[in-house]
Amino acid sequence: MPAEHAARLAVLIDADNASPAIIEGLLAEVAKYGTAHVKRIYGDWTRPNLGGWKDVLLRHSIQPMQQFGYTVGKNATDSAMIIDAMDLLYSGRFDGFCIVSSDSDFTRLAARIRESGLIVYGFGERKTPEPFRTACDKFIYADLLRSQNAEGAATPAKAQRSAKELRGDTPLMNLLRGAIEAASDDSGWAGLGAVGSIIDKQSPDFDSRTWGFAKLSGLIKGIGLFDVEERQIGGGKHIYVRERSGKK
């Protein structure tokens, strides 16, 4: 049997709106979703403020794309990155794109790529405007990427929230309860994979690491209001969850 096809991804980085500090975590995160066949970063490399990227680019084989700022107040870098993205899209060689920026100018680009049936992963700061975040299939915050160590192993970016804090987070609880209910069978049990898929569709920037948990299963267990059960199905183990009766 041939190995499962790994998604071919194009990673495009806006150097003006990203920090070299995230690169280890960024590439480790990208590896979860597929293989980065293209890694490009865009900026005016004659400017001293981008000097911190030099060693990072060499170490990780990221191709710098030079774009001079022709006019004050206009971002030529964004335009160059969008044009390249469309060229790569039309090549038909990729399954998805990783857009690394906190700039809302890429909102329409993300939407256009998704219209073509490809998946879009966004990466940016907490300040990233909502339209860009929601235009992506999945959006990952940069502060969570900085929590990755040099080997790419994920560690919680923040201390784990207590069960009381988690239960008091109304948007979180509503999101989890709604997803579990939507994915559940007649007995109330829902496969964790289906729950996670529904959450991603409803809230692309959802990430259990925001609350200090490496995985969704850990977050659900940490709340203490849900039953979690591991089942052996076929040749693998699957996690199922349900809300405990009387817990509202």
PDB file of C-alpha atoms in Angstrom:
ATOM      1  CA  MET A   1       0.000   0.000   0.000  1.00  0.00           C
ATOM      2  CA  PRO A   2       1.412   3.440  -0.881  1.00  0.00           C
ATOM      3  CA  ALA A   3       1.894   5.964   1.876  1.00  0.00           C
ATOM      4  CA  GLU A   4      -0.943   8.395   2.364  1.00  0.00           C
ATOM      5  CA  HIS A   5      -0.485  11.482   0.233  1.00  0.00           C
ATOM      6  CA  ALA A   6       0.816  14.399   2.279  1.00  0.00           C
ATOM      7  CA  ALA A   7      -0.782  17.715   1.379  1.00  0.00           C
ATOM      8  CA  ARG A   8       1.483  19.892  -0.757  1.00  0.00           C
ATOM      9  CA  LEU A   9       1.612  23.321   0.861  1.00  0.00           C
ATOM     10  CA  ALA A  10       2.920  26.741  -0.175  1.00  0.00           C
ATOM     11  CA  VAL A  11       4.143  28.819   2.777  1.00  0.00           C
ATOM     12  CA  LEU A  12       4.106  32.576   2.091  1.00  0.00           C
ATOM     13  CA  ILE A  13       5.406  34.918   4.809  1.00  0.00           C
ATOM     14  CA  ASP A  14       4.899  38.679   5.052  1.00  0.00           C
ATOM     15  CA  ALA A  15       8.203  39.770   6.644  1.00  0.00           C
ATOM     16  CA  ASP A  16       6.748  43.143   7.647  1.00  0.00           C
ATOM     17  CA  ASN A  17       4.035  41.445   9.704  1.00  0.00           C
ATOM     18  CA  ALA A  18       5.817  38.421  11.180  1.00  0.00           C
ATOM     19  CA  SER A  19       8.653  37.832  13.629  1.00  0.00           C
ATOM     20  CA  PRO A  20      11.682  35.523  13.173  1.00  0.00           C
ATOM     21  CA  ALA A  21      10.929  34.225  16.679  1.00  0.00           C
ATOM     22  CA  ILE A  22       7.997  32.174  15.402  1.00  0.00           C
ATOM     23  CA  ILE A  23       9.803  30.263  12.655  1.00  0.00           C
ATOM     24  CA  GLU A  24      10.584  27.072  14.618  1.00  0.00           C
ATOM     25  CA  GLY A  25       7.008  26.765  15.810  1.00  0.00           C
ATOM     26  CA  LEU A  26       5.602  27.834  12.455  1.00  0.00           C
ATOM     27  CA  LEU A  27       7.362  25.119  10.478  1.00  0.00           C
ATOM     28  CA  ALA A  28       6.522  22.505  13.121  1.00  0.00           C
ATOM     29  CA  GLU A  29       2.867  23.542  12.879  1.00  0.00           C
ATOM     30  CA  VAL A  30       2.906  23.459   9.074  1.00  0.00           C
ATOM     31  CA  ALA A  31       4.310  19.915   9.226  1.00  0.00           C
ATOM     32  CA  LYS A  32       1.128  18.797  11.005  1.00  0.00           C
ATOM     33  CA  TYR A  33      -0.910  19.696   7.938  1.00  0.00           C
ATOM     34  CA  GLY A  34       1.373  18.640   5.087  1.00  0.00           C
ATOM     35  CA  THR A  35       4.721  19.247   3.400  1.00  0.00           C
ATOM     36  CA  ALA A  36       5.994  22.739   2.611  1.00  0.00           C
ATOM     37  CA  HIS A  37       7.017  22.447  -1.044  1.00  0.00           C
ATOM     38  CA  VAL A  38       7.424  26.232  -1.341  1.00  0.00           C
ATOM     39  CA  LYS A  39       8.699  28.528   1.424  1.00  0.00           C
ATOM     40  CA  ARG A  40       8.925  32.198   0.478  1.00  0.00           C
ATOM     41  CA  ILE A  41       9.178  35.384   2.505  1.00  0.00           C
ATOM     42  CA  TYR A  42       8.446  38.847   1.111  1.00  0.00           C
ATOM     43  CA  GLY A  43       9.931  42.211   2.063  1.00  0.00           C
ATOM     44  CA  ASP A  44      12.299  45.011   1.158  1.00  0.00           C
ATOM     45  CA  TRP A  45      15.571  43.364   2.179  1.00  0.00           C
ATOM     46  CA  THR A  46      17.487  46.640   1.769  1.00  0.00           C
ATOM     47  CA  ARG A  47      15.826  47.866   4.965  1.00  0.00           C
ATOM     48  CA  PRO A  48      17.716  47.227   8.220  1.00  0.00           C
ATOM     49  CA  ASN A  49      14.576  46.303  10.198  1.00  0.00           C
ATOM     50  CA  LEU A  50      14.420  42.929   8.401  1.00  0.00           C
ATOM     51  CA  GLY A  51      18.012  42.016   9.285  1.00  0.00           C
ATOM     52  CA  GLY A  52      16.893  39.607  12.012  1.00  0.00           C
ATOM     53  CA  TRP A  53      15.527  37.248   9.384  1.00  0.00           C
ATOM     54  CA  LYS A  54      18.894  36.540   7.676  1.00  0.00           C
ATOM     55  CA  ASP A  55      20.121  33.575   9.746  1.00  0.00           C
ATOM     56  CA  VAL A  56      16.596  32.152  10.001  1.00  0.00           C
ATOM     57  CA  LEU A  57      16.167  32.072   6.221  1.00  0.00           C
ATOM     58  CA  LEU A  58      19.470  30.292   5.624  1.00  0.00           C
ATOM     59  CA  ARG A  59      18.852  27.715   8.330  1.00  0.00           C
ATOM     60  CA  HIS A  60      15.371  26.790   7.106  1.00  0.00           C
ATOM     61  CA  SER A  61      15.834  27.204   3.343  1.00  0.00           C
ATOM     62  CA  ILE A  62      13.231  29.951   3.065  1.00  0.00           C
ATOM     63  CA  GLN A  63      13.542  31.926  -0.165  1.00  0.00           C
ATOM     64  CA  PRO A  64      13.604  35.731   0.315  1.00  0.00           C
ATOM     65  CA  MET A  65      11.633  37.636  -2.316  1.00  0.00           C
ATOM     66  CA  GLN A  66      12.803  41.213  -2.821  1.00  0.00           C
ATOM     67  CA  GLN A  67      10.156  43.896  -3.201  1.00  0.00           C
ATOM     68  CA  PHE A  68      11.086  47.580  -3.088  1.00  0.00           C
ATOM     69  CA  GLY A  69       8.628  50.036  -1.591  1.00  0.00           C
ATOM     70  CA  TYR A  70       7.999  52.209  -4.613  1.00  0.00           C
ATOM     71  CA  THR A  71       5.597  54.656  -2.954  1.00  0.00           C
ATOM     72  CA  VAL A  72       5.351  55.884   0.624  1.00  0.00           C
ATOM     73  CA  GLY A  73       2.178  54.641   2.289  1.00  0.00           C
ATOM     74  CA  LYS A  74       1.624  51.781  -0.170  1.00  0.00           C
ATOM     75  CA  ASN A  75       2.527  48.197   0.686  1.00  0.00           C
ATOM     76  CA  ALA A  76       4.193  46.760  -2.409  1.00  0.00           C
ATOM     77  CA  THR A  77       5.153  43.653  -0.425  1.00  0.00           C
ATOM     78  CA  ASP A  78       1.499  42.634  -0.030  1.00  0.00           C
ATOM     79  CA  SER A  79       0.861  43.056  -3.744  1.00  0.00           C
ATOM     80  CA  ALA A  80       3.876  40.940  -4.701  1.00  0.00           C
ATOM     81  CA  MET A  81       2.857  38.214  -2.276  1.00  0.00           C
ATOM     82  CA  ILE A  82      -0.715  38.150  -3.604  1.00  0.00           C
ATOM     83  CA  ILE A  83       0.456  37.971  -7.239  1.00  0.00           C
ATOM     84  CA  ASP A  84       2.814  35.085  -6.444  1.00  0.00           C
ATOM     85  CA  ALA A  85       0.060  33.289  -4.521  1.00  0.00           C
ATOM     86  CA  MET A  86      -2.260  33.476  -7.532  1.00  0.00           C
ATOM     87  CA  ASP A  87       0.497  32.188  -9.839  1.00  0.00           C
ATOM     88  CA  LEU A  88       1.038  29.232  -7.495  1.00  0.00           C
ATOM     89  CA  LEU A  89      -2.702  28.642  -7.264  1.00  0.00           C
ATOM     90  CA  TYR A  90      -3.089  28.509 -11.047  1.00  0.00           C
ATOM     91  CA  SER A  91      -0.167  26.083 -11.325  1.00  0.00           C
ATOM     92  CA  GLY A  92      -2.419  23.407  -9.837  1.00  0.00           C
ATOM     93  CA  ARG A  93       0.492  21.895  -7.913  1.00  0.00           C
ATOM     94  CA  PHE A  94      -0.694  22.605  -4.378  1.00  0.00           C
ATOM     95  CA  ASP A  95      -3.322  21.362  -1.962  1.00  0.00           C
ATOM     96  CA  GLY A  96      -3.200  24.339   0.358  1.00  0.00           C
ATOM     97  CA  PHE A  97      -1.575  27.607   1.381  1.00  0.00           C
ATOM     98  CA  CYS A  98      -0.101  28.908   4.630  1.00  0.00           C
ATOM     99  CA  ILE A  99      -0.355  32.705   4.796  1.00  0.00           C
ATOM    100  CA  VAL A 100       1.766  34.230   7.545  1.00  0.00           C
ATOM    101  CA  SER A 101       0.673  37.793   8.293  1.00  0.00           C
ATOM    102  CA  SER A 102      -1.483  39.883  10.608  1.00  0.00           C
ATOM    103  CA  ASP A 103      -2.616  42.106   7.732  1.00  0.00           C
ATOM    104  CA  SER A 104      -6.259  42.238   6.656  1.00  0.00           C
ATOM    105  CA  ASP A 105      -5.110  42.877   3.066  1.00  0.00           C
ATOM    106  CA  PHE A 106      -4.897  39.112   2.625  1.00  0.00           C
ATOM    107  CA  THR A 107      -8.568  38.504   3.435  1.00  0.00           C
ATOM    108  CA  ARG A 108      -9.676  38.380  -0.186  1.00  0.00           C
ATOM    109  CA  LEU A 109      -6.688  36.218  -1.143  1.00  0.00           C
ATOM    110  CA  ALA A 110      -7.629  33.617   1.479  1.00  0.00           C
ATOM    111  CA  ALA A 111     -11.235  33.637   0.300  1.00  0.00           C
ATOM    112  CA  ARG A 112     -10.203  33.290  -3.357  1.00  0.00           C
ATOM    113  CA  ILE A 113      -7.955  30.306  -2.640  1.00  0.00           C
ATOM    114  CA  ARG A 114     -10.757  28.586  -0.744  1.00  0.00           C
ATOM    115  CA  GLU A 115     -13.140  29.242  -3.621  1.00  0.00           C
ATOM    116  CA  SER A 116     -10.791  27.100  -5.721  1.00  0.00           C
ATOM    117  CA  GLY A 117     -11.214  24.215  -3.286  1.00  0.00           C
ATOM    118  CA  LEU A 118      -7.852  24.504  -1.540  1.00  0.00           C
ATOM    119  CA  ILE A 119      -7.349  24.798   2.192  1.00  0.00           C
ATOM    120  CA  VAL A 120      -5.921  27.953   3.785  1.00  0.00           C
ATOM    121  CA  TYR A 121      -4.030  28.102   7.078  1.00  0.00           C
ATOM    122  CA  GLY A 122      -3.486  31.578   8.492  1.00  0.00           C
ATOM    123  CA  PHE A 123      -0.817  32.547  11.037  1.00  0.00           C
ATOM    124  CA  GLY A 124      -0.699  35.911  12.787  1.00  0.00           C
ATOM    125  CA  GLU A 125      -0.770  38.000  15.934  1.00  0.00           C
ATOM    126  CA  ARG A 126      -3.774  38.428  18.223  1.00  0.00           C
ATOM    127  CA  LYS A 127      -4.316  41.840  16.624  1.00  0.00           C
ATOM    128  CA  THR A 128      -5.128  40.185  13.267  1.00  0.00           C
ATOM    129  CA  PRO A 129      -8.502  41.551  12.061  1.00  0.00           C
ATOM    130  CA  GLU A 130     -11.408  39.121  12.289  1.00  0.00           C
ATOM    131  CA  PRO A 131     -12.196  39.164   8.526  1.00  0.00           C
ATOM    132  CA  PHE A 132      -8.797  37.626   7.718  1.00  0.00           C
ATOM    133  CA  ARG A 133      -9.036  35.086  10.552  1.00  0.00           C
ATOM    134  CA  THR A 134     -12.455  33.876   9.486  1.00  0.00           C
ATOM    135  CA  ALA A 135     -11.486  33.806   5.795  1.00  0.00           C
ATOM    136  CA  CYS A 136      -9.059  30.982   6.625  1.00  0.00           C
ATOM    137  CA  ASP A 137      -9.977  27.345   7.236  1.00  0.00           C
ATOM    138  CA  LYS A 138      -7.734  27.423  10.290  1.00  0.00           C
ATOM    139  CA  PHE A 139      -6.004  30.358  11.972  1.00  0.00           C
ATOM    140  CA  ILE A 140      -3.145  29.902  14.461  1.00  0.00           C
ATOM    141  CA  TYR A 141      -1.950  32.688  16.743  1.00  0.00           C
ATOM    142  CA  ALA A 142       1.762  33.535  16.710  1.00  0.00           C
ATOM    143  CA  ASP A 143       2.119  33.551  20.501  1.00  0.00           C
ATOM    144  CA  LEU A 144       1.209  29.857  20.496  1.00  0.00           C
ATOM    145  CA  LEU A 145       3.934  29.155  17.946  1.00  0.00           C
ATOM    146  CA  ARG A 146       6.559  30.776  20.156  1.00  0.00           C
ATOM    147  CA  SER A 147       5.856  28.076  22.750  1.00  0.00           C
ATOM    148  CA  GLN A 148       7.351  25.409  20.479  1.00  0.00           C
ATOM    149  CA  ASN A 149      10.840  24.302  21.423  1.00  0.00           C
ATOM    150  CA  ALA A 150      13.791  23.864  19.067  1.00  0.00           C
ATOM    151  CA  GLU A 151      12.780  20.274  18.279  1.00  0.00           C
ATOM    152  CA  GLY A 152       9.273  21.394  17.358  1.00  0.00           C
ATOM    153  CA  ALA A 153       7.606  19.721  20.342  1.00  0.00           C
ATOM    154  CA  ALA A 154       4.456  21.508  21.368  1.00  0.00           C
ATOM    155  CA  THR A 155       4.224  22.865  24.895  1.00  0.00           C
ATOM    156  CA  PRO A 156       1.375  24.907  26.316  1.00  0.00           C
ATOM    157  CA  ALA A 157       1.887  28.627  25.707  1.00  0.00           C
ATOM    158  CA  LYS A 158       0.144  29.491  28.946  1.00  0.00           C
ATOM    159  CA  ALA A 159      -0.542  27.896  32.299  1.00  0.00           C
ATOM    160  CA  GLN A 160      -3.490  25.547  32.215  1.00  0.00           C
ATOM    161  CA  ARG A 161      -6.707  27.221  33.250  1.00  0.00           C
ATOM    162  CA  SER A 162      -8.495  25.721  36.223  1.00  0.00           C
ATOM    163  CA  ALA A 163     -11.772  23.857  35.797  1.00  0.00           C
ATOM    164  CA  LYS A 164     -13.569  26.788  37.436  1.00  0.00           C
ATOM    165  CA  GLU A 165     -12.054  29.268  34.968  1.00  0.00           C
ATOM    166  CA  LEU A 166     -12.900  27.062  32.013  1.00  0.00           C
ATOM    167  CA  ARG A 167     -16.500  26.563  33.132  1.00  0.00           C
ATOM    168  CA  GLY A 168     -16.838  30.315  33.562  1.00  0.00           C
ATOM    169  CA  ASP A 169     -15.749  30.963  29.966  1.00  0.00           C
ATOM    170  CA  THR A 170     -19.222  31.193  28.415  1.00  0.00           C
ATOM    171  CA  PRO A 171     -18.156  31.454  24.732  1.00  0.00           C
ATOM    172  CA  LEU A 172     -15.888  28.421  25.146  1.00  0.00           C
ATOM    173  CA  MET A 173     -18.548  26.336  26.880  1.00  0.00           C
ATOM    174  CA  ASN A 174     -21.207  27.262  24.321  1.00  0.00           C
ATOM    175  CA  LEU A 175     -18.866  26.347  21.472  1.00  0.00           C
ATOM    176  CA  LEU A 176     -17.953  22.960  22.969  1.00  0.00           C
ATOM    177  CA  ARG A 177     -21.489  22.052  23.957  1.00  0.00           C
ATOM    178  CA  GLY A 178     -22.870  23.046  20.586  1.00  0.00           C
ATOM    179  CA  ALA A 179     -20.228  21.040  18.695  1.00  0.00           C
ATOM    180  CA  ILE A 180     -20.702  17.937  20.855  1.00  0.00           C
ATOM    181  CA  GLU A 181     -24.464  18.121  20.454  1.00  0.00           C
ATOM    182  CA  ALA A 182     -24.179  18.533  16.688  1.00  0.00           C
ATOM    183  CA  ALA A 183     -21.818  15.543  16.352  1.00  0.00           C
ATOM    184  CA  SER A 184     -23.542  13.244  18.859  1.00  0.00           C
ATOM    185  CA  ASP A 185     -25.495  10.071  18.187  1.00  0.00           C
ATOM    186  CA  ASP A 186     -28.751   9.073  19.858  1.00  0.00           C
ATOM    187  CA  SER A 187     -26.901   8.123  23.046  1.00  0.00           C
ATOM    188  CA  GLY A 188     -25.243  11.534  23.311  1.00  0.00           C
ATOM    189  CA  TRP A 189     -21.724  10.319  22.456  1.00  0.00           C
ATOM    190  CA  ALA A 190     -19.746  12.209  19.826  1.00  0.00           C
ATOM    191  CA  GLY A 191     -16.461  11.322  18.145  1.00  0.00           C
ATOM    192  CA  LEU A 192     -13.770  13.815  19.109  1.00  0.00           C
ATOM    193  CA  GLY A 193     -12.627  14.130  15.499  1.00  0.00           C
ATOM    194  CA  ALA A 194     -16.095  15.198  14.386  1.00  0.00           C
ATOM    195  CA  VAL A 195     -16.336  17.628  17.297  1.00  0.00           C
ATOM    196  CA  GLY A 196     -13.029  19.225  16.354  1.00  0.00           C
ATOM    197  CA  SER A 197     -14.095  19.525  12.725  1.00  0.00           C
ATOM    198  CA  ILE A 198     -17.291  21.343  13.673  1.00  0.00           C
ATOM    199  CA  ILE A 199     -15.382  23.694  15.982  1.00  0.00           C
ATOM    200  CA  ASP A 200     -12.894  24.567  13.232  1.00  0.00           C
ATOM    201  CA  LYS A 201     -15.733  25.430  10.868  1.00  0.00           C
ATOM    202  CA  GLN A 202     -17.481  27.615  13.419  1.00  0.00           C
ATOM    203  CA  SER A 203     -14.359  29.230  14.884  1.00  0.00           C
ATOM    204  CA  PRO A 204     -11.212  28.983  12.679  1.00  0.00           C
ATOM    205  CA  ASP A 205      -9.014  30.596  15.348  1.00  0.00           C
ATOM    206  CA  PHE A 206      -9.990  28.105  18.074  1.00  0.00           C
ATOM    207  CA  ASP A 207      -6.921  26.493  19.633  1.00  0.00           C
ATOM    208  CA  SER A 208      -6.891  24.501  22.869  1.00  0.00           C
ATOM    209  CA  ARG A 209      -3.378  25.859  23.582  1.00  0.00           C
ATOM    210  CA  THR A 210      -4.977  29.235  24.291  1.00  0.00           C
ATOM    211  CA  TRP A 211      -6.250  27.718  27.549  1.00  0.00           C
ATOM    212  CA  GLY A 212      -2.983  25.867  28.235  1.00  0.00           C
ATOM    213  CA  PHE A 213      -3.888  22.445  26.804  1.00  0.00           C
ATOM    214  CA  ALA A 214      -1.903  20.822  24.006  1.00  0.00           C
ATOM    215  CA  LYS A 215      -4.937  18.963  22.647  1.00  0.00           C
ATOM    216  CA  LEU A 216      -8.713  19.316  22.502  1.00  0.00           C
ATOM    217  CA  SER A 217      -9.130  16.110  24.492  1.00  0.00           C
ATOM    218  CA  GLY A 218      -7.100  17.570  27.361  1.00  0.00           C
ATOM    219  CA  LEU A 219      -9.176  20.746  27.357  1.00  0.00           C
ATOM    220  CA  ILE A 220     -12.422  18.785  27.497  1.00  0.00           C
ATOM    221  CA  LYS A 221     -11.121  16.616  30.326  1.00  0.00           C
ATOM    222  CA  GLY A 222      -9.900  19.707  32.170  1.00  0.00           C
ATOM    223  CA  ILE A 223     -13.381  21.205  32.269  1.00  0.00           C
ATOM    224  CA  GLY A 224     -14.644  18.212  34.239  1.00  0.00           C
ATOM    225  CA  LEU A 225     -18.208  18.331  32.898  1.00  0.00           C
ATOM    226  CA  PHE A 226     -17.800  15.810  30.092  1.00  0.00           C
ATOM    227  CA  ASP A 227     -17.363  12.052  29.964  1.00  0.00           C
ATOM    228  CA  VAL A 228     -14.410  10.967  27.826  1.00  0.00           C
ATOM    229  CA  GLU A 229     -14.135   7.400  26.546  1.00  0.00           C
ATOM    230  CA  GLU A 230     -11.486   5.717  24.406  1.00  0.00           C
ATOM    231  CA  ARG A 231     -12.761   3.005  22.068  1.00  0.00           C
ATOM    232  CA  GLN A 232     -10.928   0.446  19.961  1.00  0.00           C
ATOM    233  CA  ILE A 233     -12.412   0.585  16.467  1.00  0.00           C
ATOM    234  CA  GLY A 234     -10.825  -1.472  13.738  1.00  0.00           C
ATOM    235  CA  GLY A 235      -7.077  -1.066  14.008  1.00  0.00           C
ATOM    236  CA  GLY A 236      -7.088   2.202  15.912  1.00  0.00           C
ATOM    237  CA  LYS A 237      -8.236   3.964  19.046  1.00  0.00           C
ATOM    238  CA  HIS A 238     -10.832   6.725  18.903  1.00  0.00           C
ATOM    239  CA  ILE A 239     -11.950   9.172  21.582  1.00  0.00           C
ATOM    240  CA  TYR A 240     -15.617   9.843  22.239  1.00  0.00           C
ATOM    241  CA  VAL A 241     -17.105  12.520  24.481  1.00  0.00           C
ATOM    242  CA  ARG A 242     -20.483  13.466  25.884  1.00  0.00           C
ATOM    243  CA  GLU A 243     -21.820  15.944  28.375  1.00  0.00           C
ATOM    244  CA  ARG A 244     -22.657  14.492  31.765  1.00  0.00           C
ATOM    245  CA  SER A 245     -26.358  14.501  32.503  1.00  0.00           C
ATOM    246  CA  GLY A 246     -27.517  17.327  34.730  1.00  0.00           C
ATOM    247  CA  LYS A 247     -24.409  19.460  34.036  1.00  0.00           C
ATOM    248  CA  LYS A 248     -25.514  22.762  32.497  1.00  0.00           C
TER     249      LYS A 248
END
